[in-house]
């Protein structure tokens, strides 16, 4: 009996250990917490951004390098007014069977557009941000890609960020 | 990534299907859903469920008072799949 016995279990138990075995040194472990930032305005007035590691990108942009042994440390901007038909997935590290039928299961761009129209959020940043979740050098990831996306999120004057580690 | 954005003063929340990975990285706020990898917002064409998961995450973003808290939502993958199949039959996506 564990402390979590009453909570729903994840479908693939021990994922951290599995990935760390398969890709030694790739997994991040932190022992400190980042102080919470707080919304400066009601959610209904806040500009929301979305950051995804699902490898979703506008059709015709340079595909993510899913075969590079060290990983791809680049990101793509995905206009938040895109339609799913204008987007494609370049990533092989998660099951894309659902996403290929309805992209919203991993990149819920239409649901986010609806929330903005309904006024649940004040609006969306002009772009969302996309990368692939495969980097063998987590220190480089934190030093480069994480900071670059964080700066891009600030530059688009986001008030809040929803993230989805695919 | 999430921690870098939060450090810039922007509140963040993530959706995770791997509670153990999230516990290792300690993002400021996360919502755990017991779904299959690659299906964080549920199943195809189930708009209401996709919406509900986003709203639960945003609710956590507003309400959380302690960094590192992982919120949960009373959903199951089996239920999501059942509902998804019914929706697909209703809209003619499945025989």
GROMACS .gro file of C-alpha atoms in nm:
model
  261
    1UNK     CA    1   0.000   0.000   0.000
    2UNK     CA    2   0.152   0.328  -0.108
    3UNK     CA    3   0.052   0.688  -0.050
    4UNK     CA    4  -0.079   0.694  -0.405
    5UNK     CA    5  -0.288   0.377  -0.384
    6UNK     CA    6  -0.615   0.569  -0.408
    7UNK     CA    7  -0.506   0.769  -0.709
    8UNK     CA    8  -0.536   0.660  -1.070
    9UNK     CA    9  -0.221   0.488  -1.191
   10UNK     CA   10  -0.037   0.583  -1.505
   11UNK     CA   11  -0.081   0.341  -1.793
   12UNK     CA   12   0.292   0.270  -1.824
   13UNK     CA   13   0.433   0.237  -1.473
   14UNK     CA   14   0.804   0.301  -1.419
   15UNK     CA   15   0.841   0.515  -1.729
   16UNK     CA   16   1.123   0.727  -1.585
   17UNK     CA   17   1.332   0.417  -1.513
   18UNK     CA   18   1.252   0.263  -1.851
   19UNK     CA   19   1.358   0.572  -2.046
   20UNK     CA   20   1.662   0.628  -1.827
   21UNK     CA   21   1.774   0.271  -1.896
   22UNK     CA   22   1.718   0.304  -2.269
   23UNK     CA   23   1.872   0.652  -2.294
   24UNK     CA   24   2.118   0.681  -2.003
   25UNK     CA   25   2.161   1.032  -1.870
   26UNK     CA   26   1.872   1.175  -2.071
   27UNK     CA   27   1.624   1.211  -1.786
   28UNK     CA   28   1.593   1.518  -1.568
   29UNK     CA   29   1.568   1.499  -1.190
   30UNK     CA   30   1.531   1.812  -0.978
   31UNK     CA   31   1.536   1.838  -0.602
   32UNK     CA   32   1.430   2.200  -0.578
   33UNK     CA   33   1.100   2.373  -0.653
   34UNK     CA   34   1.053   2.687  -0.860
   35UNK     CA   35   0.856   2.958  -0.674
   36UNK     CA   36   0.509   3.002  -0.823
   37UNK     CA   37   0.444   3.298  -1.051
   38UNK     CA   38   0.087   3.425  -1.034
   39UNK     CA   39  -0.158   3.556  -1.290
   40UNK     CA   40  -0.162   3.934  -1.293
   41UNK     CA   41  -0.518   3.949  -1.430
   42UNK     CA   42  -0.829   3.728  -1.446
   43UNK     CA   43  -0.798   3.426  -1.676
   44UNK     CA   44  -1.073   3.576  -1.892
   45UNK     CA   45  -0.838   3.864  -1.970
   46UNK     CA   46  -0.517   3.661  -1.988
   47UNK     CA   47  -0.328   3.575  -2.304
   48UNK     CA   48  -0.256   3.202  -2.310
   49UNK     CA   49   0.024   3.024  -2.490
   50UNK     CA   50   0.076   2.654  -2.556
   51UNK     CA   51   0.411   2.472  -2.557
   52UNK     CA   52   0.431   2.115  -2.685
   53UNK     CA   53   0.701   1.852  -2.727
   54UNK     CA   54   0.485   1.653  -2.970
   55UNK     CA   55   0.678   1.752  -3.282
   56UNK     CA   56   0.380   1.929  -3.441
   57UNK     CA   57   0.479   2.183  -3.706
   58UNK     CA   58   0.331   2.378  -3.996
   59UNK     CA   59   0.337   2.177  -4.319
   60UNK     CA   60   0.635   2.273  -4.529
   61UNK     CA   61   0.861   2.385  -4.243
   62UNK     CA   62   1.193   2.208  -4.182
   63UNK     CA   63   1.105   1.870  -4.027
   64UNK     CA   64   1.240   1.796  -3.681
   65UNK     CA   65   1.542   1.565  -3.696
   66UNK     CA   66   1.398   1.254  -3.532
   67UNK     CA   67   1.705   1.045  -3.616
   68UNK     CA   68   1.981   1.262  -3.471
   69UNK     CA   69   2.163   1.061  -3.201
   70UNK     CA   70   2.201   1.360  -2.967
   71UNK     CA   71   1.857   1.503  -3.040
   72UNK     CA   72   1.707   1.808  -3.207
   73UNK     CA   73   1.738   2.128  -3.000
   74UNK     CA   74   1.537   2.350  -3.233
   75UNK     CA   75   1.179   2.467  -3.205
   76UNK     CA   76   0.905   2.578  -3.444
   77UNK     CA   77   0.646   2.849  -3.412
   78UNK     CA   78   0.294   2.725  -3.484
   79UNK     CA   79   0.052   3.011  -3.558
   80UNK     CA   80  -0.229   2.981  -3.303
   81UNK     CA   81  -0.487   3.039  -3.576
   82UNK     CA   82  -0.369   2.732  -3.770
   83UNK     CA   83  -0.610   2.458  -3.865
   84UNK     CA   84  -0.507   2.097  -3.798
   85UNK     CA   85  -0.501   2.036  -4.174
   86UNK     CA   86  -0.214   2.284  -4.201
   87UNK     CA   87  -0.003   2.099  -3.942
   88UNK     CA   88   0.190   1.773  -3.943
   89UNK     CA   89   0.379   1.564  -3.688
   90UNK     CA   90   0.749   1.482  -3.705
   91UNK     CA   91   0.815   1.270  -3.400
   92UNK     CA   92   0.831   0.895  -3.344
   93UNK     CA   93   0.866   0.866  -2.967
   94UNK     CA   94   0.500   0.841  -2.875
   95UNK     CA   95   0.194   0.669  -3.027
   96UNK     CA   96   0.050   0.907  -3.287
   97UNK     CA   97  -0.245   0.688  -3.385
   98UNK     CA   98  -0.496   0.913  -3.207
   99UNK     CA   99  -0.330   1.236  -3.322
  100UNK     CA  100  -0.338   1.129  -3.685
  101UNK     CA  101  -0.717   1.103  -3.663
  102UNK     CA  102  -0.769   1.413  -3.449
  103UNK     CA  103  -0.466   1.629  -3.373
  104UNK     CA  104  -0.645   1.777  -3.072
  105UNK     CA  105  -0.568   1.468  -2.861
  106UNK     CA  106  -0.207   1.587  -2.832
  107UNK     CA  107  -0.211   1.941  -2.973
  108UNK     CA  108  -0.557   2.079  -2.887
  109UNK     CA  109  -0.535   2.386  -3.109
  110UNK     CA  110  -0.906   2.390  -3.197
  111UNK     CA  111  -1.011   2.356  -2.833
  112UNK     CA  112  -0.780   2.646  -2.738
  113UNK     CA  113  -0.921   2.859  -3.021
  114UNK     CA  114  -1.273   2.782  -2.890
  115UNK     CA  115  -1.178   2.884  -2.534
  116UNK     CA  116  -1.053   3.217  -2.665
  117UNK     CA  117  -1.371   3.276  -2.869
  118UNK     CA  118  -1.584   3.184  -2.565
  119UNK     CA  119  -1.391   3.430  -2.350
  120UNK     CA  120  -1.271   3.169  -2.101
  121UNK     CA  121  -0.925   3.305  -2.173
  122UNK     CA  122  -0.864   3.658  -2.294
  123UNK     CA  123  -0.681   3.541  -2.605
  124UNK     CA  124  -0.398   3.334  -2.745
  125UNK     CA  125  -0.042   3.434  -2.826
  126UNK     CA  126   0.004   3.477  -3.204
  127UNK     CA  127   0.219   3.161  -3.202
  128UNK     CA  128   0.238   2.841  -3.005
  129UNK     CA  129   0.573   2.665  -2.958
  130UNK     CA  130   0.671   2.317  -3.062
  131UNK     CA  131   0.975   2.093  -3.030
  132UNK     CA  132   1.045   1.720  -3.002
  133UNK     CA  133   1.097   1.544  -2.672
  134UNK     CA  134   1.423   1.372  -2.752
  135UNK     CA  135   1.742   1.529  -2.619
  136UNK     CA  136   2.029   1.321  -2.487
  137UNK     CA  137   2.193   1.620  -2.318
  138UNK     CA  138   1.949   1.762  -2.062
  139UNK     CA  139   2.195   2.030  -1.948
  140UNK     CA  140   2.223   2.159  -2.305
  141UNK     CA  141   1.844   2.137  -2.335
  142UNK     CA  142   1.796   2.355  -2.026
  143UNK     CA  143   2.069   2.598  -2.130
  144UNK     CA  144   1.949   2.647  -2.488
  145UNK     CA  145   1.607   2.526  -2.601
  146UNK     CA  146   1.425   2.577  -2.269
  147UNK     CA  147   1.558   2.933  -2.237
  148UNK     CA  148   1.494   3.015  -2.603
  149UNK     CA  149   1.130   2.907  -2.580
  150UNK     CA  150   1.086   3.085  -2.245
  151UNK     CA  151   1.217   3.406  -2.404
  152UNK     CA  152   0.991   3.360  -2.707
  153UNK     CA  153   0.691   3.310  -2.475
  154UNK     CA  154   0.777   3.637  -2.296
  155UNK     CA  155   0.823   3.815  -2.630
  156UNK     CA  156   0.469   3.718  -2.732
  157UNK     CA  157   0.341   3.870  -2.406
  158UNK     CA  158   0.188   3.552  -2.270
  159UNK     CA  159   0.019   3.583  -1.929
  160UNK     CA  160  -0.008   3.207  -1.878
  161UNK     CA  161   0.134   2.893  -2.038
  162UNK     CA  162  -0.013   2.548  -2.090
  163UNK     CA  163   0.248   2.281  -2.161
  164UNK     CA  164   0.219   1.929  -2.288
  165UNK     CA  165   0.520   1.697  -2.259
  166UNK     CA  166   0.425   1.433  -2.517
  167UNK     CA  167   1.119   2.399  -1.998
  168UNK     CA  168   0.822   2.467  -1.772
  169UNK     CA  169   1.046   2.578  -1.490
  170UNK     CA  170   1.227   2.820  -1.725
  171UNK     CA  171   0.898   2.985  -1.825
  172UNK     CA  172   0.774   3.008  -1.465
  173UNK     CA  173   1.105   3.174  -1.368
  174UNK     CA  174   1.027   3.446  -1.621
  175UNK     CA  175   0.719   3.531  -1.411
  176UNK     CA  176   0.463   3.353  -1.628
  177UNK     CA  177   0.245   3.098  -1.445
  178UNK     CA  178   0.252   2.754  -1.609
  179UNK     CA  179   0.071   2.423  -1.594
  180UNK     CA  180   0.144   2.100  -1.777
  181UNK     CA  181  -0.058   1.791  -1.863
  182UNK     CA  182   0.120   1.465  -1.787
  183UNK     CA  183   0.047   1.098  -1.847
  184UNK     CA  184   0.363   0.995  -1.657
  185UNK     CA  185   0.334   1.091  -1.294
  186UNK     CA  186   0.673   0.943  -1.210
  187UNK     CA  187   0.856   1.147  -1.476
  188UNK     CA  188   0.678   1.461  -1.353
  189UNK     CA  189   0.772   1.386  -0.992
  190UNK     CA  190   1.135   1.369  -1.104
  191UNK     CA  191   1.134   1.703  -1.294
  192UNK     CA  192   0.926   1.893  -1.037
  193UNK     CA  193   0.742   2.141  -1.259
  194UNK     CA  194   0.554   2.414  -1.069
  195UNK     CA  195   0.207   2.275  -1.154
  196UNK     CA  196   0.087   1.967  -1.338
  197UNK     CA  197  -0.236   1.784  -1.407
  198UNK     CA  198  -0.203   1.406  -1.425
  199UNK     CA  199  -0.435   1.215  -1.659
  200UNK     CA  200  -0.423   0.832  -1.662
  201UNK     CA  201  -0.425   0.816  -2.042
  202UNK     CA  202  -0.212   0.650  -2.308
  203UNK     CA  203   0.104   0.831  -2.418
  204UNK     CA  204   0.033   1.069  -2.703
  205UNK     CA  205  -0.329   1.108  -2.591
  206UNK     CA  206  -0.299   1.365  -2.312
  207UNK     CA  207  -0.627   1.535  -2.405
  208UNK     CA  208  -0.822   1.215  -2.451
  209UNK     CA  209  -0.953   1.042  -2.759
  210UNK     CA  210  -1.029   1.155  -3.116
  211UNK     CA  211  -1.341   1.366  -3.173
  212UNK     CA  212  -1.429   1.381  -2.800
  213UNK     CA  213  -1.436   1.758  -2.784
  214UNK     CA  214  -1.601   1.780  -2.445
  215UNK     CA  215  -1.332   1.565  -2.281
  216UNK     CA  216  -1.051   1.754  -2.457
  217UNK     CA  217  -1.203   2.079  -2.333
  218UNK     CA  218  -1.255   1.944  -1.981
  219UNK     CA  219  -0.888   1.851  -1.947
  220UNK     CA  220  -0.772   2.196  -2.058
  221UNK     CA  221  -1.017   2.361  -1.816
  222UNK     CA  222  -0.901   2.141  -1.527
  223UNK     CA  223  -0.542   2.238  -1.603
  224UNK     CA  224  -0.628   2.608  -1.617
  225UNK     CA  225  -0.821   2.575  -1.292
  226UNK     CA  226  -0.510   2.428  -1.132
  227UNK     CA  227  -0.304   2.713  -1.277
  228UNK     CA  228  -0.530   2.963  -1.101
  229UNK     CA  229  -0.588   2.775  -0.775
  230UNK     CA  230  -0.250   2.616  -0.690
  231UNK     CA  231  -0.088   2.758  -0.381
  232UNK     CA  232   0.215   2.530  -0.353
  233UNK     CA  233   0.483   2.468  -0.616
  234UNK     CA  234   0.521   2.110  -0.734
  235UNK     CA  235   0.158   2.011  -0.679
  236UNK     CA  236   0.026   1.743  -0.917
  237UNK     CA  237  -0.351   1.769  -0.955
  238UNK     CA  238  -0.568   1.481  -1.076
  239UNK     CA  239  -0.899   1.459  -1.259
  240UNK     CA  240  -1.161   1.185  -1.214
  241UNK     CA  241  -1.133   1.027  -1.559
  242UNK     CA  242  -1.026   0.682  -1.677
  243UNK     CA  243  -0.885   0.570  -2.010
  244UNK     CA  244  -1.147   0.295  -2.038
  245UNK     CA  245  -1.430   0.545  -1.995
  246UNK     CA  246  -1.269   0.787  -2.243
  247UNK     CA  247  -1.236   0.509  -2.501
  248UNK     CA  248  -1.598   0.397  -2.452
  249UNK     CA  249  -1.727   0.751  -2.492
  250UNK     CA  250  -1.497   0.809  -2.790
  251UNK     CA  251  -1.628   0.501  -2.970
  252UNK     CA  252  -1.987   0.612  -2.916
  253UNK     CA  253  -1.906   0.959  -3.049
  254UNK     CA  254  -1.732   0.814  -3.356
  255UNK     CA  255  -2.031   0.593  -3.429
  256UNK     CA  256  -2.263   0.890  -3.394
  257UNK     CA  257  -2.063   1.106  -3.635
  258UNK     CA  258  -2.001   0.823  -3.882
  259UNK     CA  259  -1.627   0.784  -3.821
  260UNK     CA  260  -1.664   0.421  -3.720
  261UNK     CA  261  -1.880   0.131  -3.847
   0.00000   0.00000   0.00000
